Amino acid sequence: MYKIIKIVFAALMIALVSTVLYLFMFNTGEHEDNSVILHNWDYRMGAAPSDSTVFAEWRDQANDDQGWKSIEFPNNPKDRGTQNEMWLRTILPYGEFPDPSLSVQVFEHYQIYSGERLIYSFGSFDPLQRTKYPGTPLRIVKLPNDALGKPLYLHVYSQSKNMGIISDAKLGTRADFNLQILHSGTERLIFGFLYMVSGLIFLVISTNLSKQWVFTSFSAFLLFYGLYSICLTKVIYLFYDAPMFWTFTELITLYLWVGAMLSFIEQMFGAGYLQVIRKLWQFTCICAVVFLSGIGFNLITIPQAVIFYLLFIAISIVIVLVHIAHKAWTGNREAGVVLIGLAIVSATGLMDIFKYMFRMTSNLPSFTNLSILLFICILIYLMVKRLSVMLELMKKTEKMAVVGQMAASVAHEIRNPMTVISGFLQLMKKDIQNPTHLHAIMSEINRINEMINNFLLFSNPSQVQFVKHSIKDLLDETILLFQPLLNERMVRIIFEYEESLPYTLECDPNKIKQVLMNLIKNAIESMDDRGNIHISLSFDSHKAVQIRISDQGIGISPELLKQIWEPFFTTKQNGTGLGLMVSLKIIELHQGTISVQSKKQEGTTFLIELPTSHVLLA
């Protein structure tokens, strides 16, 4: 599975890089634009007369203070006041357009007239229906062949704070406009599909990993953000022209991808102070239900819901940045990498939010797409790296499971006869004047019993019993036990610690002592006669107890260093290969870590760290 994941990740990276290069070449290529921007707009607030004769005179009236007025850009006239209805007019220029069409994007409801003819209508002007928000999609409107050189009128109705045309209205051919849409929207469309494919891959991975919600939330984020990106493109209208369907899909996926992203941050870096990250994504779920219900019952409009939610996203960005920055400050490397990518995306994202809030458009600049692409690539890299570590741990867990199963059966089969043999030998020992051979037999029996106890630790880890105990006292007792062997080999132990600190832990003293005995014994045996073993006891910056044991022995080669934690691996002639594996298991049961550094002919250092939760500072 690990090789498959690596291949998939490499394929995704190649696909993303190839897409960027293709889009760069595609976007830098020449694209002839024969369209004409419509200028010289007039506007008039209010509704037109219903009488056809009066309407014709009203429509053709010259500009004056009481009627038509010139406007530089047909958007949000200063004298709008509380009015929601407006007319716009301009003169279409002459030109050679084989299929004359109008490219226009208008706030909410509008009608387009060529002279006296109604040629297009979007939304509704029925008083009972026009309260519903119809969206603001780009429209390509076919014009009559005789419309060129004649007046063009737009009848606009909007209940939002914005009224009129969103961006430049253009006159051109339908084919040219469709090419422009493809040219401008292909980038986001391809990225959206790539994000969704990546999300599906991680969804498959998450279904094969039980209770690994970080992969589930990440896959949900990629899927919903990919669909959200697709909804923001204009290309989708060329395939399925249903503005309200895409508007609601865009709104729903906006709630979903933000909620999934916040859940992913919680899974990666914790819920934060007062579990604020968890409360943010839970609030996102509440917002989705409340706002969608409010829109469905016409209690609020889509623009109002979007503006409120964008404010919530802006606040969430700040909170998430502070939370991840704190994690990065405490030494979390993943948080540091994510912080850099998120800061870039946040800067461009906040610009986009403010642009939307003040101009009511969701079009992102191109560098925002690239910053999001970079950020998602960073996240994919971190998730694949985390997955590889998890797969390695799964391999070790499988080995441990095999050892556990074997331990239970071996211990059951050997324990009973060993007890009988030990009992008879003890009886025989009382009647023999020279018990040398019996001492040797008893020593071997004790050695087998020790091996059985090590096996049982894997088959039944619940035997660990936590009590309050001084880790310094455990080290003193362990060093004292080895004093005869130290004198024999002329090895000296240098024990360093700060006397003012208590070093009291909640631990299983016997198990921790077993670990210390394993490591100190290995250190003594790794050295030729004479030398020093340095043992230090301290607290690190996070108030976790550190036990460092360093020797001046022969060291371990890099090849063998990777295998020392594996069961039955040993470099000793009479070793069982279980000592370090048992030590690792004991430390893990104490929620701690154990690491090793070694160089040939220079020595080996083992570092044990026990977490704050087991430390009593007072």
Coordinates of C-alpha atoms in Angstrom, one line a residue:
M1 CA 0.0 0.0 0.0
Y2 CA 2.9 2.4 0.8
K3 CA 4.3 2.0 -2.7
I4 CA 0.9 2.7 -4.2
I5 CA 0.5 5.9 -2.2
K6 CA 3.9 7.1 -3.3
I7 CA 3.0 6.4 -6.9
V8 CA -0.3 8.2 -6.5
F9 CA 1.4 11.2 -4.9
A10 CA 4.0 11.4 -7.6
A11 CA 1.3 11.2 -10.2
L12 CA -0.7 14.0 -8.5
M13 CA 2.4 16.2 -8.4
I14 CA 3.2 15.6 -12.0
A15 CA -0.4 16.4 -12.9
L16 CA -0.4 19.6 -10.9
V17 CA 3.0 20.8 -12.3
S18 CA 2.0 19.9 -15.9
T19 CA -1.3 21.8 -15.4
V20 CA 0.5 24.9 -14.2
L21 CA 3.0 24.8 -17.1
Y22 CA 0.2 24.2 -19.6
L23 CA -2.0 27.0 -18.2
F24 CA 1.0 29.3 -18.2
M25 CA 1.7 28.6 -21.8
F26 CA -2.0 28.8 -22.7
N27 CA -2.6 32.0 -20.9
T28 CA 0.5 33.7 -22.3
G29 CA -0.6 32.8 -25.9
E30 CA -2.1 35.4 -28.1
H31 CA -5.9 35.6 -28.0
E32 CA -7.5 38.0 -30.5
D33 CA -10.4 40.0 -28.9
N34 CA -12.7 41.6 -31.5
S35 CA -15.3 42.6 -28.9
V36 CA -16.2 46.3 -28.3
I37 CA -16.8 47.7 -24.8
L38 CA -20.0 49.7 -24.7
H39 CA -19.6 53.3 -23.4
N40 CA -21.7 56.4 -23.2
W41 CA -24.4 55.1 -20.9
D42 CA -27.5 57.0 -19.7
Y43 CA -29.6 56.1 -16.7
R44 CA -33.0 57.0 -15.4
M45 CA -34.4 55.9 -11.9
G46 CA -37.8 54.5 -11.5
A47 CA -40.3 52.5 -13.6
A48 CA -41.3 53.3 -17.2
P49 CA -44.9 54.4 -18.0
S50 CA -47.2 51.5 -18.7
D51 CA -48.9 53.3 -21.7
S52 CA -47.1 52.3 -24.9
T53 CA -47.4 55.8 -26.5
V54 CA -46.2 57.6 -23.4
F55 CA -43.5 55.0 -23.0
A56 CA -42.1 55.7 -26.5
E57 CA -41.9 59.4 -25.7
W58 CA -40.3 58.6 -22.3
R59 CA -37.8 56.2 -23.8
D60 CA -36.7 58.6 -26.6
Q61 CA -36.5 61.7 -24.3
A62 CA -33.2 63.6 -24.5
N63 CA -30.9 64.0 -21.4
D64 CA -32.0 66.5 -18.8
D65 CA -32.0 66.9 -15.1
Q66 CA -35.6 65.5 -14.8
G67 CA -35.1 62.6 -17.2
W68 CA -32.1 60.7 -18.6
K69 CA -28.7 61.4 -17.1
S70 CA -25.3 60.5 -18.3
I71 CA -23.2 58.1 -16.1
E72 CA -19.6 57.1 -16.5
F73 CA -20.1 53.5 -15.5
P74 CA -23.7 52.1 -15.4
N75 CA -23.5 51.0 -11.8
N76 CA -24.8 52.4 -8.5
P77 CA -25.9 56.0 -9.4
K78 CA -25.4 58.5 -6.7
D79 CA -29.1 59.6 -6.6
R80 CA -30.5 56.1 -6.3
G81 CA -31.7 56.7 -2.7
T82 CA -34.1 53.9 -1.7
Q83 CA -35.2 53.1 -5.3
N84 CA -34.8 49.6 -6.6
E85 CA -35.7 50.1 -10.2
M86 CA -33.6 51.7 -13.0
W87 CA -33.3 52.0 -16.7
L88 CA -30.0 52.1 -18.7
R89 CA -29.5 53.0 -22.4
T90 CA -26.7 53.2 -24.9
I91 CA -26.2 53.2 -28.7
L92 CA -24.8 50.0 -30.1
P93 CA -21.9 50.7 -32.5
Y94 CA -21.8 49.5 -36.1
G95 CA -19.5 46.7 -37.0
E96 CA -19.0 43.4 -38.8
F97 CA -20.3 40.8 -36.4
P98 CA -21.6 37.6 -38.1
D99 CA -23.4 36.5 -34.9
P100 CA -23.9 39.7 -32.9
S101 CA -24.2 39.1 -29.2
L102 CA -24.0 41.0 -25.9
S103 CA -21.8 39.9 -23.0
V104 CA -23.3 41.4 -19.9
Q105 CA -23.4 40.7 -16.1
V106 CA -26.0 42.6 -14.1
F107 CA -27.1 42.7 -10.5
E108 CA -30.2 40.6 -10.0
H109 CA -33.3 41.0 -12.3
Y110 CA -33.2 42.7 -15.7
Q111 CA -34.7 43.0 -19.2
I112 CA -32.9 43.9 -22.4
Y113 CA -34.7 45.9 -25.2
S114 CA -33.5 46.5 -28.7
G115 CA -35.5 49.6 -29.6
E116 CA -39.1 48.6 -28.6
R117 CA -38.5 44.9 -28.7
L118 CA -37.8 42.8 -25.6
I119 CA -35.0 40.4 -26.6
Y120 CA -34.0 39.0 -23.2
S121 CA -35.2 38.7 -19.7
F122 CA -33.4 37.4 -16.6
G123 CA -35.0 36.9 -13.2
S124 CA -38.6 38.1 -12.8
F125 CA -40.4 41.4 -12.7
D126 CA -43.5 39.9 -11.2
P127 CA -43.8 41.7 -7.8
L128 CA -44.4 38.3 -6.1
Q129 CA -41.3 36.6 -7.7
R130 CA -38.7 39.4 -7.9
T131 CA -38.0 39.3 -4.2
K132 CA -36.1 36.0 -4.8
Y133 CA -32.4 36.4 -5.6
P134 CA -31.7 35.1 -9.2
G135 CA -27.9 35.3 -9.0
T136 CA -25.6 37.4 -11.1
P137 CA -24.1 35.1 -13.8
L138 CA -22.5 36.3 -17.0
R139 CA -25.0 36.2 -19.9
I140 CA -24.3 36.0 -23.6
V141 CA -27.4 37.5 -25.2
K142 CA -28.0 37.0 -28.9
L143 CA -28.9 40.3 -30.6
P144 CA -31.1 40.8 -33.7
N145 CA -29.1 41.4 -36.9
D146 CA -30.6 44.9 -37.2
A147 CA -29.8 45.9 -33.6
L148 CA -26.4 47.5 -34.5
G149 CA -26.5 51.3 -34.6
K150 CA -29.7 51.4 -32.6
P151 CA -30.4 52.2 -28.9
L152 CA -30.1 49.4 -26.4
Y153 CA -32.1 49.5 -23.1
L154 CA -31.7 47.6 -19.9
H155 CA -34.5 47.6 -17.3
V156 CA -32.9 46.7 -14.0
Y157 CA -34.4 45.7 -10.6
S158 CA -32.3 45.1 -7.5
Q159 CA -33.0 44.9 -3.8
S160 CA -29.4 44.7 -2.8
K161 CA -27.1 47.7 -2.1
N162 CA -25.7 47.3 -5.7
M163 CA -27.6 48.1 -8.9
G164 CA -26.6 48.1 -12.5
I165 CA -23.9 46.4 -14.6
I166 CA -21.1 44.5 -12.7
S167 CA -18.4 44.7 -15.3
D168 CA -18.0 46.1 -18.8
A169 CA -20.8 45.2 -21.2
K170 CA -19.3 44.1 -24.5
L171 CA -20.6 43.7 -28.1
G172 CA -19.1 40.9 -30.2
T173 CA -19.8 37.5 -31.6
R174 CA -21.0 34.5 -29.6
A175 CA -18.0 32.3 -30.7
D176 CA -15.5 34.9 -29.5
F177 CA -17.3 35.3 -26.1
N178 CA -17.3 31.5 -25.6
L179 CA -13.6 31.3 -26.4
Q180 CA -13.0 34.1 -23.8
I181 CA -14.9 32.2 -21.2
L182 CA -13.0 29.0 -21.9
H183 CA -9.7 30.9 -21.9
S184 CA -10.4 32.6 -18.6
G185 CA -12.1 29.7 -16.8
T186 CA -10.1 26.7 -17.8
E187 CA -7.5 27.2 -15.2
R188 CA -9.9 27.2 -12.2
L189 CA -11.9 24.4 -13.8
I190 CA -8.9 22.1 -14.2
F191 CA -7.7 22.9 -10.7
G192 CA -11.1 22.1 -9.3
F193 CA -11.2 18.7 -10.9
L194 CA -7.6 18.0 -9.7
Y195 CA -8.6 18.9 -6.2
M196 CA -11.7 16.6 -6.4
V197 CA -9.6 13.7 -7.7
S198 CA -7.1 14.2 -4.9
G199 CA -10.0 14.3 -2.4
L200 CA -11.4 11.0 -3.8
I201 CA -7.9 9.4 -3.4
F202 CA -7.6 10.5 0.2
L203 CA -11.3 9.4 0.8
V204 CA -10.3 5.9 -0.3
I205 CA -7.3 6.0 1.9
S206 CA -9.4 7.2 4.9
T207 CA -11.9 4.3 4.4
N208 CA -9.0 1.9 4.9
L209 CA -7.7 3.6 8.0
S210 CA -10.0 3.2 11.0
K211 CA -10.6 6.3 13.2
Q212 CA -8.1 8.5 11.2
W213 CA -10.4 11.5 10.9
V214 CA -7.6 13.7 9.7
F215 CA -7.6 12.0 6.3
T216 CA -11.4 12.1 6.2
S217 CA -11.6 15.8 6.9
F218 CA -8.8 16.5 4.5
S219 CA -10.5 14.5 1.7
A220 CA -13.8 16.4 2.4
F221 CA -12.0 19.7 2.2
L222 CA -10.4 18.8 -1.2
L223 CA -13.7 17.5 -2.6
F224 CA -15.9 20.4 -1.5
Y225 CA -13.3 23.1 -2.4
G226 CA -12.8 21.5 -5.8
L227 CA -16.5 21.7 -6.5
Y228 CA -16.6 25.2 -5.1
S229 CA -13.9 26.2 -7.5
I230 CA -15.7 24.7 -10.4
C231 CA -18.9 26.6 -9.4
L232 CA -17.0 29.9 -9.6
T233 CA -16.1 29.4 -13.2
K234 CA -18.2 30.7 -16.1
V235 CA -17.4 27.6 -18.2
I236 CA -20.0 25.6 -16.4
Y237 CA -22.8 27.6 -18.0
L238 CA -21.6 26.4 -21.4
F239 CA -22.4 22.9 -20.3
Y240 CA -25.4 23.4 -18.0
D241 CA -27.1 26.9 -18.1
A242 CA -28.8 26.8 -14.7
P243 CA -27.7 29.9 -12.7
M244 CA -29.7 29.2 -9.5
F245 CA -28.5 25.6 -9.4
W246 CA -24.9 26.7 -9.6
T247 CA -25.5 29.6 -7.1
F248 CA -26.9 27.3 -4.5
T249 CA -24.2 24.7 -5.1
E250 CA -21.6 27.4 -4.7
L251 CA -23.1 28.5 -1.4
I252 CA -23.5 25.0 0.0
T253 CA -19.9 24.0 -1.0
L254 CA -18.6 27.2 0.6
Y255 CA -20.1 26.2 4.0
L256 CA -18.8 22.6 3.5
W257 CA -15.2 23.3 2.5
V258 CA -14.7 25.9 5.2
G259 CA -16.1 23.5 7.9
A260 CA -14.0 20.6 6.6
M261 CA -10.9 22.8 6.6
L262 CA -11.5 23.9 10.2
S263 CA -12.1 20.3 11.2
F264 CA -8.8 19.3 9.4
I265 CA -6.9 22.0 11.3
E266 CA -8.3 20.6 14.6
Q267 CA -7.2 17.1 13.7
M268 CA -3.8 18.3 12.7
F269 CA -3.0 20.7 15.5
G270 CA -5.7 20.3 18.2
A271 CA -8.8 22.3 19.1
G272 CA -6.9 25.2 20.6
Y273 CA -7.6 27.4 23.6
L274 CA -11.1 26.8 24.9
Q275 CA -11.5 24.4 21.9
V276 CA -12.1 27.4 19.7
I277 CA -11.3 25.6 16.4
R278 CA -13.9 22.9 17.2
K279 CA -16.4 25.6 18.0
L280 CA -15.7 27.3 14.7
W281 CA -16.5 24.3 12.5
Q282 CA -19.5 23.5 14.6
F283 CA -20.7 27.1 14.1
T284 CA -20.2 26.6 10.4
C285 CA -22.6 23.7 10.5
I286 CA -25.2 25.8 12.3
C287 CA -24.7 28.6 9.8
A288 CA -25.3 26.3 6.9
V289 CA -28.6 25.0 8.4
V290 CA -29.8 28.5 9.5
F291 CA -28.9 30.4 6.3
L292 CA -30.1 27.8 3.9
S293 CA -33.4 27.6 5.7
G294 CA -33.7 31.4 5.8
I295 CA -33.0 31.6 2.1
G296 CA -35.6 28.8 1.4
F297 CA -38.3 30.7 3.4
N298 CA -37.3 34.2 1.9
L299 CA -36.2 35.5 5.3
I300 CA -32.8 36.5 4.1
T301 CA -31.2 36.8 0.6
I302 CA -28.2 35.0 -0.7
P303 CA -26.0 38.1 -0.8
Q304 CA -26.8 38.8 2.9
A305 CA -25.9 35.2 3.9
V306 CA -22.7 35.4 1.9
I307 CA -21.6 38.7 3.4
F308 CA -22.2 37.5 6.9
Y309 CA -20.4 34.2 6.3
L310 CA -17.4 36.0 4.6
L311 CA -17.0 38.0 7.8
F312 CA -17.1 34.8 9.8
I313 CA -14.4 33.4 7.4
A314 CA -12.2 36.5 7.9
I315 CA -12.4 36.1 11.7
S316 CA -11.8 32.3 11.5
I317 CA -8.6 33.0 9.3
V318 CA -7.2 35.2 12.1
I319 CA -8.0 32.7 14.8
V320 CA -6.5 29.8 12.8
L321 CA -3.4 31.7 12.0
V322 CA -2.8 32.5 15.7
H323 CA -3.5 28.9 16.7
I324 CA -1.1 27.5 14.1
A325 CA 1.5 30.2 14.8
H326 CA 1.5 29.1 18.5
K327 CA 2.0 25.5 17.5
A328 CA 4.9 26.5 15.2
W329 CA 6.4 28.6 18.0
T330 CA 6.4 25.5 20.3
G331 CA 8.4 23.5 17.8
N332 CA 5.8 21.8 15.6
R333 CA 7.5 21.7 12.2
E334 CA 4.2 20.8 10.3
A335 CA 2.6 23.9 11.8
G336 CA 5.5 26.0 10.6
V337 CA 5.1 24.8 7.1
V338 CA 1.3 25.2 7.1
L339 CA 1.6 28.6 8.6
I340 CA 3.7 29.9 5.7
G341 CA 1.3 28.5 3.1
L342 CA -1.8 29.7 5.0
A343 CA -0.4 33.2 5.5
I344 CA 0.0 33.5 1.7
V345 CA -3.5 32.2 1.0
S346 CA -4.9 34.4 3.8
A347 CA -3.5 37.5 2.4
T348 CA -4.9 36.9 -1.1
G349 CA -8.2 35.4 0.4
L350 CA -8.8 38.5 2.6
M351 CA -8.3 40.7 -0.4
D352 CA -10.9 38.6 -2.3
I353 CA -13.4 38.8 0.6
F354 CA -13.2 42.5 0.8
K355 CA -13.5 42.8 -3.0
Y356 CA -16.6 40.7 -2.9
M357 CA -18.1 42.6 0.0
F358 CA -17.7 46.0 -1.7
R359 CA -18.2 45.1 -5.4
M360 CA -20.3 41.9 -5.0
T361 CA -18.2 39.8 -7.3
S362 CA -16.4 36.5 -6.5
N363 CA -13.8 36.6 -9.3
L364 CA -10.4 35.9 -7.8
P365 CA -7.2 37.2 -9.3
S366 CA -4.9 34.7 -10.9
F367 CA -2.2 34.8 -8.1
T368 CA -4.9 33.7 -5.6
N369 CA -5.4 30.5 -7.6
L370 CA -1.7 29.9 -7.6
S371 CA -1.3 30.6 -3.8
I372 CA -4.2 28.1 -3.1
L373 CA -2.5 25.6 -5.4
L374 CA 0.7 26.0 -3.5
F375 CA -1.0 25.6 -0.1
I376 CA -2.9 22.5 -1.2
C377 CA 0.3 20.9 -2.5
I378 CA 1.9 21.6 0.9
L379 CA -1.0 19.9 2.6
I380 CA -0.9 16.9 0.3
Y381 CA 2.8 16.6 0.9
L382 CA 2.3 16.7 4.7
M383 CA -0.5 14.2 4.6
V384 CA 1.4 11.7 2.4
K385 CA 4.4 12.1 4.8
R386 CA 2.1 11.5 7.8
L387 CA 0.6 8.5 6.0
S388 CA 4.0 7.0 5.3
V389 CA 4.9 7.3 9.0
M390 CA 1.5 5.7 9.9
L391 CA 2.1 2.8 7.6
E392 CA 5.5 2.2 9.1
L393 CA 3.9 2.2 12.6
M394 CA 1.3 -0.2 11.3
K395 CA 4.1 -2.6 10.2
K396 CA 5.6 -2.4 13.6
T397 CA 2.2 -2.9 15.2
E398 CA 1.7 -6.0 13.1
K399 CA 5.0 -7.3 14.3
M400 CA 4.1 -6.6 17.8
A401 CA 0.8 -8.3 17.4
V402 CA 2.6 -11.4 16.2
V403 CA 4.9 -11.2 19.2
G404 CA 1.9 -10.8 21.5
Q405 CA 0.2 -13.9 20.1
M406 CA 3.3 -15.9 20.3
A407 CA 4.0 -14.6 23.8
A408 CA 0.6 -15.7 25.1
S409 CA 1.0 -19.2 23.8
V410 CA 4.7 -19.6 24.7
A411 CA 4.1 -18.3 28.2
H412 CA 1.2 -20.6 28.8
E413 CA 3.1 -23.7 27.6
I414 CA 6.3 -23.0 29.4
R415 CA 5.2 -21.4 32.7
N416 CA 3.7 -24.5 34.3
P417 CA 6.7 -26.9 33.7
M418 CA 9.1 -24.2 34.7
T419 CA 7.3 -23.8 38.0
V420 CA 7.5 -27.5 38.7
I421 CA 11.2 -27.7 37.8
S422 CA 12.0 -24.7 39.9
G423 CA 10.2 -26.2 42.9
F424 CA 12.1 -29.5 42.7
L425 CA 15.4 -27.8 42.3
Q426 CA 14.9 -25.7 45.4
L427 CA 14.1 -28.9 47.4
M428 CA 17.3 -30.5 46.0
K429 CA 19.4 -27.5 46.8
K430 CA 18.9 -28.0 50.5
D431 CA 20.4 -31.5 50.5
I432 CA 23.5 -30.9 48.3
Q433 CA 26.7 -29.6 49.8
N434 CA 28.1 -28.2 46.6
P435 CA 25.2 -26.3 44.9
T436 CA 27.3 -24.7 42.1
H437 CA 25.6 -26.5 39.3
L438 CA 22.2 -25.9 40.8
H439 CA 22.9 -22.2 41.0
A440 CA 23.7 -22.2 37.3
I441 CA 20.5 -24.1 36.6
M442 CA 18.5 -21.6 38.7
S443 CA 20.1 -18.7 36.9
E444 CA 19.1 -20.1 33.5
I445 CA 15.6 -20.7 34.8
N446 CA 15.4 -17.1 36.1
R447 CA 16.6 -15.9 32.7
I448 CA 13.8 -17.9 31.0
N449 CA 11.3 -16.4 33.4
E450 CA 12.5 -13.0 32.6
M451 CA 12.0 -13.7 28.9
I452 CA 8.5 -15.0 29.6
N453 CA 7.7 -11.8 31.6
N454 CA 8.8 -9.7 28.6
F455 CA 6.5 -11.7 26.3
L456 CA 3.6 -11.2 28.7
L457 CA 4.1 -7.4 28.6
F458 CA 3.1 -7.5 24.9
S459 CA 0.2 -9.9 25.4
N460 CA -1.2 -8.0 28.4
P461 CA 0.0 -4.4 28.6
S462 CA -2.8 -3.5 31.1
Q463 CA -0.6 -5.0 33.8
V464 CA 1.2 -1.6 34.1
Q465 CA 0.2 0.0 37.4
F466 CA 0.7 3.8 37.8
V467 CA 1.8 5.2 41.1
K468 CA 3.6 8.4 42.2
H469 CA 7.3 7.7 42.4
S470 CA 10.6 9.6 42.2
I471 CA 12.5 9.0 38.9
K472 CA 15.7 10.0 40.7
D473 CA 15.3 7.3 43.3
L474 CA 14.7 4.7 40.6
L475 CA 18.0 5.8 38.9
D476 CA 19.9 5.7 42.2
E477 CA 18.6 2.2 42.9
T478 CA 19.4 1.0 39.4
I479 CA 23.0 2.4 39.5
L480 CA 23.5 0.7 42.9
L481 CA 22.5 -2.7 41.5
F482 CA 25.2 -2.4 38.8
Q483 CA 27.9 -1.3 41.2
P484 CA 29.7 -4.8 41.3
L485 CA 29.7 -5.0 37.5
L486 CA 30.9 -1.4 37.2
N487 CA 33.8 -2.2 39.6
E488 CA 34.7 -5.3 37.7
R489 CA 34.9 -3.5 34.4
M490 CA 36.4 -0.3 35.9
V491 CA 33.5 1.7 34.4
R492 CA 32.3 4.9 36.2
I493 CA 28.7 6.3 36.1
I494 CA 28.4 10.1 36.3
F495 CA 24.9 11.0 37.4
E496 CA 23.9 14.7 36.9
Y497 CA 20.6 16.3 38.1
E498 CA 19.3 19.5 39.7
E499 CA 18.6 18.8 43.3
S500 CA 15.9 21.5 43.6
L501 CA 13.5 19.7 41.3
P502 CA 11.3 16.8 42.6
Y503 CA 11.3 14.6 39.5
T504 CA 8.2 12.8 40.7
L505 CA 6.3 10.9 38.1
E506 CA 3.1 8.9 37.8
C507 CA 4.6 5.7 36.5
D508 CA 5.0 2.0 37.1
P509 CA 8.3 2.0 39.0
N510 CA 9.1 -1.7 38.2
K511 CA 8.6 -1.2 34.5
I512 CA 10.6 2.1 34.4
K513 CA 13.3 0.4 36.4
Q514 CA 13.4 -2.4 33.9
V515 CA 14.0 0.1 31.1
L516 CA 16.8 1.8 33.0
M517 CA 18.4 -1.6 33.7
N518 CA 18.2 -2.6 30.0
L519 CA 19.8 0.6 28.9
I520 CA 22.5 0.8 31.6
K521 CA 23.4 -2.8 31.1
N522 CA 23.7 -2.3 27.3
A523 CA 25.9 0.7 27.9
I524 CA 28.3 -1.2 30.2
E525 CA 28.5 -4.2 27.9
S526 CA 29.2 -2.0 24.9
M527 CA 32.4 -0.6 26.5
D528 CA 35.8 -2.2 26.8
D529 CA 37.2 -2.0 30.3
R530 CA 37.4 1.5 31.6
G531 CA 35.3 4.5 30.5
N532 CA 32.4 6.7 31.7
I533 CA 28.7 6.5 31.4
H534 CA 26.9 9.9 31.7
I535 CA 23.4 9.9 33.0
S536 CA 21.5 13.2 33.2
L537 CA 18.0 13.9 34.6
S538 CA 16.3 17.2 33.6
F539 CA 13.2 19.0 32.4
D540 CA 12.9 20.3 28.9
S541 CA 11.2 23.6 27.8
H542 CA 7.8 21.8 27.8
K543 CA 8.2 20.5 31.4
A544 CA 8.7 16.9 30.2
V545 CA 11.2 14.7 32.2
Q546 CA 14.3 13.8 30.1
I547 CA 16.5 10.9 31.0
R548 CA 19.7 10.8 28.9
I549 CA 22.1 7.8 29.1
S550 CA 25.4 8.2 27.1
D551 CA 28.2 5.7 26.9
Q552 CA 31.7 5.7 25.3
G553 CA 31.3 2.3 23.8
I554 CA 31.8 0.9 20.3
G555 CA 28.6 2.5 18.9
I556 CA 26.1 1.2 16.4
S557 CA 26.3 1.5 12.6
P558 CA 23.6 3.4 10.8
E559 CA 22.4 0.2 9.1
L560 CA 21.9 -1.6 12.5
L561 CA 20.5 1.5 14.2
K562 CA 17.3 1.2 12.2
Q563 CA 16.8 -2.4 13.4
I564 CA 17.5 -2.2 17.1
W565 CA 13.8 -1.8 18.0
E566 CA 12.7 -4.9 16.0
P567 CA 11.9 -8.1 18.0
F568 CA 14.7 -10.8 18.2
F569 CA 17.3 -8.5 16.7
T570 CA 20.5 -8.5 18.7
T571 CA 24.3 -8.1 18.3
K572 CA 25.1 -10.0 21.5
Q573 CA 26.1 -13.6 21.4
N574 CA 23.7 -14.6 24.2
G575 CA 21.1 -11.9 23.7
T576 CA 17.4 -12.5 23.2
G577 CA 16.7 -9.4 21.1
L578 CA 13.8 -8.4 23.3
G579 CA 15.3 -5.9 25.7
L580 CA 15.0 -2.7 23.6
M581 CA 11.7 -3.8 22.2
V582 CA 10.3 -4.2 25.7
S583 CA 11.8 -0.9 26.7
L584 CA 10.1 0.9 23.8
K585 CA 6.8 -0.7 24.7
I586 CA 7.0 0.3 28.3
I587 CA 7.8 3.9 27.4
E588 CA 4.9 4.0 25.0
L589 CA 2.6 2.7 27.7
H590 CA 3.7 5.7 29.7
Q591 CA 2.9 8.0 26.7
G592 CA 6.5 8.9 26.4
T593 CA 9.2 8.6 23.7
I594 CA 12.6 7.0 23.5
S595 CA 15.2 7.9 20.8
V596 CA 18.8 6.9 20.1
Q597 CA 21.8 8.5 18.5
S598 CA 25.1 6.6 17.9
K599 CA 28.4 6.8 16.0
K600 CA 30.8 3.9 15.5
Q601 CA 33.7 4.0 18.0
E602 CA 32.3 7.1 19.6
G603 CA 29.4 5.8 21.7
T604 CA 25.6 5.7 21.9
T605 CA 23.1 8.0 23.6
F606 CA 19.5 7.0 24.5
L607 CA 17.0 9.8 25.4
I608 CA 13.8 9.0 27.3
E609 CA 11.1 11.7 27.5
L610 CA 8.0 11.4 29.7
P611 CA 5.2 13.8 29.0
T612 CA 3.9 16.6 31.3
S613 CA 0.8 14.7 32.1
H614 CA 2.8 12.3 34.2
V615 CA 4.9 15.0 36.0
L616 CA 4.0 16.4 39.4
L617 CA 5.6 19.8 39.7
A618 CA 4.3 20.5 43.2

